[in-house]
């Protein structure tokens, strides 16, 4: 059953068109991810669906009596009430019904004898009780507590007034409230913002089990993989639906883009060939050549020129390169305890070595940011020591962007720090981070969160340090920018220690995970997926078995590892072999196409037909090889 139908929706702001004649439909119980670049119109579309905005044209259709709700943050009528009372207010109708039931019970108890009035009261009471039970009347208070705990609030925080909460905590309350309202269609705009990994895990399970339709805007790719079975991709004012989760979308999108690119390149080649032939035929006299020129010009006119699929794909260019190499020993923690008046993390004893990429995870408030600041000596240690190795210089990405001067314009922020650079050099650097044209004269205070993040990352890149400390660098970045940052960090030869709740990002860039929990730091070798596997074994109480592996078991692990390495090596060899075949066939097609331009061939119908057939045969073979190449090259 279709529960949401968007038909030919268009929306403009003054002269800028945001959405252009988009249509799609969503079924009951669908879990859908809405993705696209920052500024592509995702939030605008949500506001139109929810009724907050009117489209310039088009219609939104939902079933009668269906409730649709959009996550809105920090909208509280009374901030003096507790967070528990704010969430329980969702069930005000049940509290009233419960009071009515208690009053009805008192009335019934006043009747000592059977009567028609008593029967009437009992029937009313029975109906009210059935309604109360059907709406989870006996469980709604537990449901509220469960949602608060799931979103990271402890029981002793339930009575805390909303006025004392941080912006992030208020956002979590808004999220909890809309979840409890339980609308048939739920619109969530970046719901994982301000959530730690434990809270995101809880939210994933909640959405998967949600008895309704959920559409989510999110840059958290791991979250989308876990929660959605369809992706709506908004790009260039148009929308396209893909079946599957985010990883499935990426694979299909890559295949579509490759196919479009090949189609575009083939068309460009065909256009250039026609132009060359026209130019060549125009050199000859005779009616036959005039007709041939006219014929090919008509072919050009009728041809619907494709747009280069990469023309609108603006991507920043990011590369971190240390100016000097550090020694092998980068950091040494010796009985280190960090915190303020009380300890946040106790007795850290570990080493950080050159080129390691370490991800830090843990609930909010466990000391992740304090750890990075302690490394930089911004927070004095409570006890112990942090020894910084030879030739180590530190670059820091602050999630609050405190390193930016909000009173400056963009170009001044870079120029004041690097006065020896020319205007051209600075403009070129800013352009690589998508600050183009008049963007460089924007005041930093007026930049979006994503723009500030990109500017901070540019400054970090220009510092050419060999130890990067990064606190939530993917916050405010769209998915394309995250992928660019991942590539830059993965190829970085220096050392990285990064705090992030973006599990997809951690999986791509980390070779170690530091988990902060209960004032302790525990180190796990491997990326985030391996950390999850290890934690699952610990939770199943088989850690003791895994720590006492027999020699046979160790040999088996080594054997499997070598087999995986061989398999990966064979995969890369197969890709190289297919690429060589593609290059060979493309050269052959090019040779045949050049032959067609020769007079002795194009003037001979049989010869030209034979060569055309060979070209078509080779194109079919090429298409088959491309498909095989895509299979072997797909993202894992």
Coordinates of C-alpha atoms in Angstrom, one line a residue:
X1 CA 0.0 0.0 0.0
X2 CA 1.3 3.4 -1.0
X3 CA 1.3 5.8 2.0
X4 CA 3.2 8.8 0.5
X5 CA 3.0 9.9 -3.1
X6 CA 4.9 13.0 -4.4
X7 CA 3.8 14.0 -7.8
X8 CA 5.7 16.6 -10.0
X9 CA 7.0 18.6 -7.1
X10 CA 8.9 21.8 -7.9
X11 CA 10.3 24.5 -5.6
X12 CA 12.3 27.6 -6.2
X13 CA 13.7 30.3 -3.9
X14 CA 13.6 33.6 -5.8
X15 CA 15.5 32.6 -9.0
X16 CA 17.2 29.4 -7.7
X17 CA 15.3 26.2 -8.5
X18 CA 15.8 23.7 -5.7
X19 CA 13.5 20.9 -6.9
X20 CA 12.4 20.3 -10.5
X21 CA 9.3 18.2 -11.3
X22 CA 10.3 15.3 -8.9
X23 CA 8.0 12.3 -8.4
X24 CA 8.2 9.2 -6.2
X25 CA 6.1 7.0 -4.0
X26 CA 6.8 5.1 -0.7
X27 CA 5.0 2.1 0.7
X28 CA 3.7 1.3 4.1
X29 CA 6.5 0.2 6.5
X30 CA 9.2 1.2 4.1
X31 CA 12.5 2.4 5.7
X32 CA 14.0 4.9 3.2
X33 CA 17.2 7.0 3.3
X34 CA 17.3 10.4 1.5
X35 CA 20.8 11.3 0.4
X36 CA 22.4 14.1 -1.6
X37 CA 25.0 16.8 -1.3
X38 CA 24.6 19.6 1.2
X39 CA 22.3 22.2 -0.4
X40 CA 20.7 19.8 -2.8
X41 CA 17.2 20.3 -1.3
X42 CA 16.8 17.4 1.1
X43 CA 15.5 19.5 4.0
X44 CA 13.3 21.5 1.6
X45 CA 11.7 18.3 0.4
X46 CA 11.1 17.2 4.0
X47 CA 9.4 20.5 4.8
X48 CA 7.2 20.2 1.8
X49 CA 6.2 16.6 2.7
X50 CA 5.4 17.6 6.3
X51 CA 3.4 20.6 5.2
X52 CA 5.8 23.2 6.6
X53 CA 6.4 24.5 3.1
X54 CA 4.2 24.7 0.0
X55 CA 5.5 23.5 -3.3
X56 CA 5.4 25.9 -6.3
X57 CA 3.7 23.1 -8.2
X58 CA 2.9 19.4 -7.7
X59 CA 1.0 17.5 -5.1
X60 CA 1.6 15.4 -1.9
X61 CA -0.8 12.6 -1.3
X62 CA -1.0 10.6 2.0
X63 CA -3.9 8.5 3.3
X64 CA -6.7 10.2 5.3
X65 CA -6.1 10.2 9.1
X66 CA -2.4 9.3 8.6
X67 CA -0.1 11.3 10.9
X68 CA 3.2 12.6 9.5
X69 CA 5.8 14.1 11.8
X70 CA 9.1 15.9 11.1
X71 CA 11.9 15.9 13.7
X72 CA 12.3 19.5 15.0
X73 CA 14.9 20.4 17.5
X74 CA 14.9 22.6 20.6
X75 CA 11.2 23.6 20.4
X76 CA 10.1 23.4 24.1
X77 CA 7.2 25.4 25.5
X78 CA 8.4 25.2 29.1
X79 CA 12.1 24.5 29.8
X80 CA 11.6 24.5 33.5
X81 CA 10.0 21.0 33.5
X82 CA 12.1 17.8 33.7
X83 CA 13.1 15.7 30.7
X84 CA 11.0 12.9 31.9
X85 CA 7.9 15.1 32.2
X86 CA 8.6 16.5 28.7
X87 CA 8.5 13.0 27.2
X88 CA 5.6 11.7 29.3
X89 CA 3.6 14.7 28.0
X90 CA 3.3 12.8 24.7
X91 CA 0.9 10.4 26.6
X92 CA -1.2 13.1 28.2
X93 CA -4.3 11.5 26.8
X94 CA -3.4 8.2 28.6
X95 CA -2.9 10.1 31.9
X96 CA -6.3 11.6 31.5
X97 CA -7.8 8.2 30.6
X98 CA -6.1 6.6 33.6
X99 CA -7.6 9.3 35.9
X100 CA -11.0 8.7 34.4
X101 CA -10.6 4.9 35.0
X102 CA -9.7 5.6 38.7
X103 CA -12.7 7.9 39.1
X104 CA -14.9 5.3 37.4
X105 CA -13.7 2.7 39.9
X106 CA -14.6 4.9 42.8
X107 CA -18.1 5.4 41.3
X108 CA -18.6 1.7 40.8
X109 CA -17.5 1.0 44.4
X110 CA -20.2 3.2 45.7
X111 CA -22.9 0.9 44.3
X112 CA -23.8 -1.9 46.8
X113 CA -26.5 -3.5 44.8
X114 CA -26.8 -4.6 41.2
X115 CA -28.7 -2.0 39.1
X116 CA -29.0 -0.8 35.5
X117 CA -26.9 2.2 36.4
X118 CA -24.1 -0.1 37.7
X119 CA -24.3 -2.2 34.5
X120 CA -24.0 0.9 32.4
X121 CA -21.0 2.1 34.4
X122 CA -19.4 -1.4 34.1
X123 CA -19.8 -1.4 30.3
X124 CA -18.3 2.1 30.0
X125 CA -15.5 1.1 32.3
X126 CA -14.9 -2.1 30.3
X127 CA -14.7 -0.1 27.0
X128 CA -12.4 2.5 28.6
X129 CA -10.1 -0.2 30.0
X130 CA -9.9 -1.9 26.7
X131 CA -8.9 1.4 25.0
X132 CA -6.4 2.1 27.7
X133 CA -4.8 -1.4 27.3
X134 CA -4.8 -1.2 23.5
X135 CA -2.8 2.0 23.7
X136 CA -0.1 0.5 26.0
X137 CA -1.6 2.2 29.0
X138 CA 0.2 -0.1 31.4
X139 CA 3.5 0.2 29.6
X140 CA 3.9 3.8 28.4
X141 CA 5.9 5.0 31.4
X142 CA 8.4 2.1 30.9
X143 CA 8.5 3.0 27.2
X144 CA 9.5 6.6 28.1
X145 CA 12.2 5.4 30.4
X146 CA 13.4 3.0 27.8
X147 CA 13.7 5.7 25.2
X148 CA 15.5 8.0 27.6
X149 CA 18.0 5.3 28.5
X150 CA 18.5 4.3 24.9
X151 CA 19.3 7.9 24.0
X152 CA 22.0 8.0 26.7
X153 CA 20.3 9.5 29.7
X154 CA 20.9 7.9 33.1
X155 CA 18.0 7.4 35.6
X156 CA 19.3 10.2 37.9
X157 CA 19.1 12.6 34.9
X158 CA 15.3 12.0 34.4
X159 CA 14.4 14.8 36.8
X160 CA 16.9 17.3 35.3
X161 CA 15.2 20.5 34.0
X162 CA 15.4 21.0 30.2
X163 CA 16.9 24.5 30.8
X164 CA 20.0 22.8 32.2
X165 CA 20.6 20.7 29.1
X166 CA 23.2 21.3 26.4
X167 CA 22.2 21.8 22.8
X168 CA 23.1 18.2 22.0
X169 CA 21.0 16.8 24.9
X170 CA 18.0 19.0 23.9
X171 CA 18.3 17.5 20.4
X172 CA 18.1 14.0 21.9
X173 CA 15.0 14.9 23.8
X174 CA 13.4 16.2 20.6
X175 CA 14.2 12.9 18.9
X176 CA 12.9 10.9 21.9
X177 CA 9.6 12.8 21.8
X178 CA 8.9 12.3 18.1
X179 CA 9.7 8.6 18.4
X180 CA 7.2 8.2 21.2
X181 CA 4.5 10.1 19.2
X182 CA 4.6 7.1 16.9
X183 CA 3.3 8.7 13.7
X184 CA 2.5 6.6 10.7
X185 CA 5.1 8.5 8.6
X186 CA 8.2 9.6 10.5
X187 CA 10.7 12.1 8.9
X188 CA 14.1 12.2 10.6
X189 CA 16.6 14.9 9.6
X190 CA 20.1 13.8 10.8
X191 CA 18.9 11.9 13.8
X192 CA 22.3 10.6 14.8
X193 CA 23.7 14.1 15.4
X194 CA 24.7 14.4 19.1
X195 CA 24.4 10.7 19.7
X196 CA 27.2 8.5 20.8
X197 CA 27.8 5.0 19.3
X198 CA 25.7 3.2 22.0
X199 CA 22.8 5.5 21.4
X200 CA 23.1 5.1 17.6
X201 CA 23.0 1.3 18.0
X202 CA 19.8 1.6 20.1
X203 CA 18.2 4.0 17.5
X204 CA 19.1 1.5 14.7
X205 CA 17.2 -1.2 16.4
X206 CA 14.3 1.1 17.2
X207 CA 13.9 2.2 13.6
X208 CA 14.2 -1.4 12.2
X209 CA 11.3 -2.4 14.6
X210 CA 9.3 0.7 14.1
X211 CA 5.7 -0.1 13.1
X212 CA 5.4 2.6 10.4
X213 CA 7.2 4.3 7.5
X214 CA 10.5 6.1 8.2
X215 CA 12.3 8.4 5.9
X216 CA 15.8 9.5 7.1
X217 CA 18.2 12.2 5.9
X218 CA 21.6 11.1 7.1
X219 CA 25.3 11.4 6.3
X220 CA 25.9 8.4 8.6
X221 CA 26.4 5.6 6.0
X222 CA 26.8 2.8 8.5
X223 CA 23.4 3.9 10.1
X224 CA 21.8 3.9 6.6
X225 CA 23.2 0.4 5.9
X226 CA 21.6 -0.9 9.1
X227 CA 18.2 0.8 8.9
X228 CA 17.0 1.3 5.3
X229 CA 16.0 -0.9 2.4
X230 CA 15.6 1.9 -0.2
X231 CA 17.6 5.1 -1.1
X232 CA 16.2 8.3 -2.6
X233 CA 19.1 10.1 -4.2
X234 CA 18.5 13.8 -4.8
X235 CA 20.9 15.4 -7.3
X236 CA 20.7 18.3 -9.7
X237 CA 17.1 19.0 -8.7
X238 CA 16.0 15.5 -9.7
X239 CA 15.4 12.4 -7.6
X240 CA 16.0 8.7 -8.2
X241 CA 14.9 5.6 -6.2
X242 CA 17.4 2.7 -5.6
X243 CA 16.4 -0.6 -3.9
X244 CA 18.7 -1.7 -1.1
X245 CA 20.8 -0.1 1.6
X246 CA 23.4 2.6 1.2
X247 CA 26.2 0.2 0.2
X248 CA 23.9 -1.3 -2.4
X249 CA 23.2 2.2 -3.7
X250 CA 26.9 3.0 -4.0
X251 CA 27.5 -0.1 -6.1
X252 CA 24.5 0.6 -8.4
X253 CA 25.3 4.3 -8.6
X254 CA 28.9 3.5 -9.6
X255 CA 27.8 1.1 -12.3
X256 CA 25.2 3.7 -13.6
X257 CA 27.9 6.4 -13.6
X258 CA 30.4 4.2 -15.4
X259 CA 27.7 3.2 -18.0
X260 CA 26.7 6.9 -18.4
X261 CA 30.4 7.9 -18.8
X262 CA 31.0 5.2 -21.4
X263 CA 27.8 6.3 -23.2
X264 CA 28.8 9.9 -23.1
X265 CA 32.3 9.2 -24.3
X266 CA 31.0 7.0 -27.2
X267 CA 28.6 9.8 -28.2
X268 CA 31.4 12.4 -28.1
X269 CA 33.5 10.1 -30.3
X270 CA 30.6 9.7 -32.7
X271 CA 30.1 13.5 -32.8
X272 CA 33.8 14.1 -33.4
X273 CA 33.8 11.4 -36.1
X274 CA 30.8 13.0 -37.9
X275 CA 32.4 16.4 -37.7
X276 CA 35.7 15.0 -39.1
X277 CA 33.8 13.3 -41.9
X278 CA 31.8 16.5 -42.7
X279 CA 35.1 18.5 -42.8
X280 CA 36.7 15.9 -45.0
X281 CA 33.7 15.6 -47.4
X282 CA 33.5 19.4 -47.8
X283 CA 36.9 19.3 -49.4
X284 CA 35.5 17.4 -52.4
X285 CA 33.3 18.6 -55.2
X286 CA 30.4 16.6 -56.6
X287 CA 26.8 16.2 -55.7
X288 CA 27.5 12.9 -53.9
X289 CA 29.7 14.6 -51.4
X290 CA 27.2 17.4 -50.9
X291 CA 24.6 14.9 -50.1
X292 CA 26.9 13.1 -47.6
X293 CA 27.7 16.4 -45.9
X294 CA 24.0 17.2 -45.6
X295 CA 23.2 13.7 -44.3
X296 CA 25.8 13.9 -41.5
X297 CA 24.8 17.4 -40.5
X298 CA 21.2 16.2 -40.1
X299 CA 22.5 13.3 -38.0
X300 CA 24.3 15.8 -35.8
X301 CA 21.2 18.0 -35.5
X302 CA 18.9 15.0 -34.5
X303 CA 21.4 13.8 -32.0
X304 CA 20.4 14.6 -28.4
X305 CA 23.7 15.7 -26.8
X306 CA 24.4 14.1 -23.5
X307 CA 25.8 16.1 -20.6
X308 CA 29.1 14.9 -19.1
X309 CA 28.0 12.9 -16.0
X310 CA 31.0 14.3 -14.1
X311 CA 30.4 18.0 -15.0
X312 CA 28.3 18.6 -11.9
X313 CA 30.4 16.4 -9.6
X314 CA 32.4 19.1 -7.8
X315 CA 34.7 17.4 -5.4
X316 CA 37.3 19.0 -3.1
X317 CA 40.9 18.0 -3.4
X318 CA 42.5 17.0 -0.1
X319 CA 45.9 15.6 0.7
X320 CA 47.7 15.5 4.0
X321 CA 51.5 15.5 3.7
X322 CA 53.9 15.9 6.6
X323 CA 56.8 18.2 6.0
X324 CA 59.2 16.0 8.1
X325 CA 59.0 12.4 9.2
X326 CA 58.6 11.7 12.9
X327 CA 60.6 9.0 14.7
X328 CA 59.0 5.6 15.1
X329 CA 57.9 6.2 18.7
X330 CA 55.3 9.0 18.4
X331 CA 53.6 8.9 21.9
X332 CA 54.2 7.0 25.1
X333 CA 51.7 6.9 27.9
X334 CA 53.1 5.9 31.3
X335 CA 50.6 5.4 34.2
X336 CA 48.8 8.4 32.7
X337 CA 45.6 9.6 34.4
X338 CA 43.7 12.5 32.8
X339 CA 40.8 14.7 33.9
X340 CA 40.0 17.9 35.7
X341 CA 39.1 17.8 39.4
X342 CA 38.3 14.1 39.1
X343 CA 39.7 11.3 36.9
X344 CA 38.2 10.7 33.5
X345 CA 40.6 8.0 32.3
X346 CA 43.0 6.2 34.6
X347 CA 46.3 4.5 34.3
X348 CA 46.9 4.6 30.6
X349 CA 49.9 2.5 29.5
X350 CA 50.5 2.2 25.8
X351 CA 52.5 3.4 22.9
X352 CA 51.6 5.1 19.6
X353 CA 53.9 4.3 16.6
X354 CA 54.6 6.1 13.4
X355 CA 51.9 5.8 10.7
X356 CA 49.3 4.3 13.0
X357 CA 45.7 5.4 12.4
X358 CA 43.7 5.1 15.7
X359 CA 40.0 5.7 16.2
X360 CA 38.7 6.7 19.6
X361 CA 35.1 5.6 20.6
X362 CA 33.1 5.7 23.8
X363 CA 29.9 7.3 25.3
X364 CA 29.7 11.0 25.7
X365 CA 31.4 12.3 28.8
X366 CA 34.1 9.6 29.0
X367 CA 37.0 11.9 28.2
X368 CA 37.6 11.5 24.5
X369 CA 38.2 15.2 23.8
X370 CA 40.0 15.6 27.1
X371 CA 42.4 12.9 26.0
X372 CA 43.3 14.8 22.8
X373 CA 43.7 18.1 24.7
X374 CA 46.0 16.3 27.3
X375 CA 48.3 15.1 24.5
X376 CA 48.7 18.8 23.5
X377 CA 49.2 19.8 27.1
X378 CA 46.1 22.0 27.1
X379 CA 44.9 20.1 30.2
X380 CA 47.4 19.2 32.9
X381 CA 47.7 15.5 33.8
X382 CA 46.4 14.3 37.1
X383 CA 49.3 11.8 37.2
X384 CA 51.8 9.9 35.1
X385 CA 53.4 11.2 31.9
X386 CA 52.8 11.5 28.1
X387 CA 56.1 11.4 26.2
X388 CA 56.1 13.0 22.7
X389 CA 58.6 11.3 20.4
X390 CA 61.4 12.8 18.2
X391 CA 60.4 15.2 15.4
X392 CA 56.7 14.9 16.3
X393 CA 54.6 18.0 15.4
X394 CA 50.9 18.1 16.1
X395 CA 48.0 19.4 14.1
X396 CA 44.6 19.5 15.7
X397 CA 41.1 19.6 14.2
X398 CA 38.6 20.9 16.8
X399 CA 35.0 20.0 16.3
X400 CA 34.0 23.4 17.6
X401 CA 36.3 25.1 15.1
X402 CA 37.9 27.2 17.8
X403 CA 40.9 27.6 15.5
X404 CA 38.9 29.9 13.2
X405 CA 38.5 33.6 13.7
X406 CA 34.8 34.3 13.2
X407 CA 35.4 38.0 12.6
X408 CA 37.5 37.4 9.5
X409 CA 36.5 36.6 5.9
X410 CA 37.6 33.2 4.4
X411 CA 40.6 34.5 2.4
X412 CA 41.9 36.5 5.4
X413 CA 41.9 33.4 7.6
X414 CA 44.4 31.7 5.3
X415 CA 46.4 34.8 4.2
X416 CA 47.0 36.0 7.8
X417 CA 48.5 32.6 8.7
X418 CA 50.5 32.2 5.5
X419 CA 51.4 35.8 4.4
X420 CA 54.1 34.7 1.9
X421 CA 51.5 33.0 -0.4
X422 CA 50.3 35.0 -3.4
X423 CA 46.6 35.7 -4.0
X424 CA 46.6 33.2 -6.9
X425 CA 48.1 30.5 -4.6
X426 CA 45.5 31.1 -1.9
X427 CA 42.6 31.2 -4.3
X428 CA 43.8 27.9 -5.8
X429 CA 44.0 26.3 -2.3
X430 CA 40.6 27.5 -1.4
X431 CA 39.1 26.3 -4.7
X432 CA 40.4 22.8 -3.9
X433 CA 38.1 23.0 -0.9
X434 CA 35.2 24.3 -2.9
X435 CA 35.5 28.0 -1.9
X436 CA 35.0 29.4 -5.4
X437 CA 34.3 33.0 -6.7
X438 CA 32.8 35.3 -4.1
X439 CA 32.8 32.4 -1.5
X440 CA 36.3 33.5 -0.5
X441 CA 34.9 36.9 0.8
X442 CA 32.2 35.3 3.0
X443 CA 32.5 36.1 6.7
X444 CA 33.4 32.9 8.7
X445 CA 30.5 33.7 11.1
X446 CA 28.1 33.3 8.1
X447 CA 29.5 30.0 6.9
X448 CA 27.6 26.7 7.2
X449 CA 28.8 23.9 9.5
X450 CA 30.1 22.0 6.4
X451 CA 32.0 25.1 5.1
X452 CA 33.6 25.8 8.4
X453 CA 34.7 22.1 8.6
X454 CA 36.2 22.3 5.1
X455 CA 38.1 25.5 6.0
X456 CA 39.5 23.9 9.2
X457 CA 40.5 20.9 7.2
X458 CA 42.3 23.1 4.7
X459 CA 44.2 24.8 7.6
X460 CA 45.1 21.4 8.9
X461 CA 46.3 20.2 5.5
X462 CA 48.5 23.3 5.1
X463 CA 50.1 22.8 8.6
X464 CA 52.0 19.7 7.1
X465 CA 52.2 18.1 10.6
X466 CA 53.0 14.5 11.1
X467 CA 50.6 13.7 14.0
X468 CA 46.9 14.6 13.3
X469 CA 44.6 14.8 16.3
X470 CA 41.0 15.1 15.0
X471 CA 37.8 15.5 17.1
X472 CA 34.7 14.5 15.1
X473 CA 36.1 15.7 11.7
X474 CA 33.1 14.3 9.7
X475 CA 30.5 16.3 11.6
X476 CA 28.7 18.7 9.1
X477 CA 30.3 17.0 6.1
X478 CA 28.2 15.6 3.3
X479 CA 28.9 12.0 2.2
X480 CA 31.1 13.0 -0.8
X481 CA 33.2 15.2 1.5
X482 CA 33.5 12.3 4.0
X483 CA 34.7 10.0 1.2
X484 CA 37.3 12.5 0.2
X485 CA 38.5 12.9 3.8
X486 CA 38.7 9.1 4.1
X487 CA 40.9 8.8 1.0
X488 CA 43.1 11.6 2.3
X489 CA 43.6 10.0 5.7
X490 CA 44.0 6.5 4.3
X491 CA 46.9 7.7 2.1
X492 CA 48.5 9.9 4.9
X493 CA 51.9 8.7 5.9
X494 CA 51.8 10.3 9.3
X495 CA 50.0 9.3 12.5
X496 CA 46.3 9.9 13.1
X497 CA 44.3 9.8 16.3
X498 CA 40.7 10.6 15.6
X499 CA 37.5 10.7 17.7
X500 CA 34.4 9.8 15.7
X501 CA 31.0 8.3 16.0
X502 CA 30.9 7.7 12.2
X503 CA 31.5 3.9 12.1
X504 CA 31.7 3.8 8.4
X505 CA 34.5 6.4 8.5
X506 CA 36.3 4.5 11.3
X507 CA 36.1 1.3 9.3
X508 CA 37.8 2.9 6.4
X509 CA 40.7 4.7 8.1
X510 CA 41.6 3.0 11.4
X511 CA 43.9 0.1 12.1
X512 CA 43.4 0.4 15.9
X513 CA 40.4 1.3 18.1
X514 CA 40.7 2.8 21.5
X515 CA 37.5 2.3 23.6
X516 CA 36.9 4.5 26.5
X517 CA 34.5 3.1 29.1
X518 CA 34.3 3.2 32.9
X519 CA 37.4 5.4 33.3
X520 CA 39.5 2.8 31.3
X521 CA 41.1 2.9 27.9
X522 CA 41.2 -0.5 26.1
X523 CA 43.1 -1.0 22.8
X524 CA 41.8 -3.2 19.9
X525 CA 43.9 -4.0 16.9
X526 CA 42.0 -3.7 13.6
X527 CA 39.2 -1.5 12.3
X528 CA 35.7 -0.9 13.7
X529 CA 34.3 -4.2 12.3
X530 CA 37.0 -6.2 14.0
X531 CA 36.3 -4.3 17.2
X532 CA 32.6 -5.3 17.0
X533 CA 33.6 -8.9 16.5
X534 CA 35.9 -8.8 19.5
X535 CA 33.3 -7.2 21.7
X536 CA 30.7 -9.7 20.6
X537 CA 33.0 -12.5 21.7
X538 CA 33.6 -10.8 25.0
X539 CA 29.9 -10.3 25.6
X540 CA 29.3 -14.0 24.9
X541 CA 31.9 -14.8 27.6
X542 CA 34.3 -16.6 25.3
X543 CA 37.1 -14.1 25.6
X544 CA 38.9 -16.6 27.9
X545 CA 38.8 -19.2 25.1
X546 CA 39.9 -16.7 22.4
X547 CA 42.9 -15.6 24.7
X548 CA 44.0 -19.2 25.1
X549 CA 44.1 -20.4 21.6
X550 CA 45.8 -23.7 20.9
X551 CA 48.6 -24.0 18.4
X552 CA 46.3 -25.7 16.0
X553 CA 43.8 -22.8 16.2
X554 CA 46.6 -20.3 15.7
X555 CA 47.8 -22.2 12.6
X556 CA 44.2 -22.2 11.3
X557 CA 43.9 -18.4 11.7
X558 CA 47.2 -17.9 9.9
X559 CA 46.0 -20.3 7.1
X560 CA 42.8 -18.4 6.6
X561 CA 44.6 -15.1 6.6
X562 CA 47.0 -16.3 3.9
X563 CA 44.1 -17.7 1.9
X564 CA 42.3 -14.3 2.0
X565 CA 45.6 -12.6 0.9
X566 CA 45.9 -15.0 -2.0
X567 CA 42.2 -14.3 -2.9
X568 CA 42.7 -10.6 -2.9
X569 CA 45.9 -10.9 -4.9
X570 CA 44.1 -13.0 -7.5
X571 CA 41.2 -10.4 -7.6
X572 CA 43.7 -7.6 -8.4
X573 CA 45.4 -9.7 -11.1
X574 CA 42.0 -10.4 -12.7
X575 CA 41.1 -6.7 -12.7
X576 CA 44.5 -5.8 -14.3
X577 CA 43.9 -8.6 -17.0
X578 CA 40.4 -7.2 -17.7
X579 CA 41.7 -3.7 -18.0
X580 CA 44.4 -4.8 -20.5
X581 CA 41.7 -6.5 -22.5
X582 CA 39.5 -3.4 -22.4
X583 CA 42.4 -1.3 -23.7
X584 CA 43.2 -3.8 -26.4
X585 CA 39.6 -3.9 -27.7
X586 CA 39.2 -0.1 -27.5
X587 CA 42.3 0.3 -29.7
X588 CA 40.9 -2.2 -32.2
X589 CA 37.6 -0.3 -32.4
X590 CA 39.5 2.9 -32.8
X591 CA 41.5 1.4 -35.7
X592 CA 38.3 0.2 -37.4
X593 CA 36.7 3.6 -37.0
X594 CA 39.7 5.3 -38.5
X595 CA 39.5 2.8 -41.5
X596 CA 35.9 3.9 -42.1
X597 CA 37.2 7.4 -42.8
X598 CA 39.4 6.2 -45.7
X599 CA 38.0 6.8 -49.1
X600 CA 38.7 3.4 -50.4
X601 CA 36.6 1.9 -47.7
X602 CA 33.7 4.4 -47.2
X603 CA 33.2 4.4 -51.0
X604 CA 32.9 0.6 -51.0
X605 CA 29.6 -0.4 -49.5
X606 CA 30.6 -4.1 -48.8
X607 CA 33.9 -3.1 -47.1
X608 CA 32.3 -0.4 -45.0
X609 CA 29.5 -2.8 -43.9
X610 CA 32.0 -5.5 -43.0
X611 CA 34.0 -3.1 -40.8
X612 CA 30.8 -1.7 -39.2
X613 CA 29.9 -5.3 -38.2
X614 CA 33.3 -5.8 -36.7
X615 CA 33.0 -2.6 -34.7
X616 CA 29.5 -3.7 -33.4
X617 CA 30.9 -7.2 -32.5
X618 CA 33.8 -5.6 -30.6
X619 CA 31.4 -3.2 -28.7
X620 CA 29.4 -6.2 -27.5
X621 CA 32.6 -8.0 -26.3
X622 CA 33.7 -4.7 -24.7
X623 CA 30.4 -4.4 -22.8
X624 CA 30.7 -7.9 -21.5
X625 CA 34.2 -7.3 -20.3
X626 CA 33.2 -4.0 -18.6
X627 CA 30.5 -5.9 -16.7
X628 CA 33.0 -8.5 -15.5
X629 CA 35.4 -5.6 -14.5
X630 CA 32.6 -4.0 -12.5
X631 CA 31.9 -7.3 -10.7
X632 CA 35.5 -7.6 -9.6
X633 CA 35.9 -3.9 -8.8
X634 CA 32.7 -3.5 -6.6
X635 CA 33.2 -1.9 -3.2
X636 CA 33.4 -4.5 -0.5

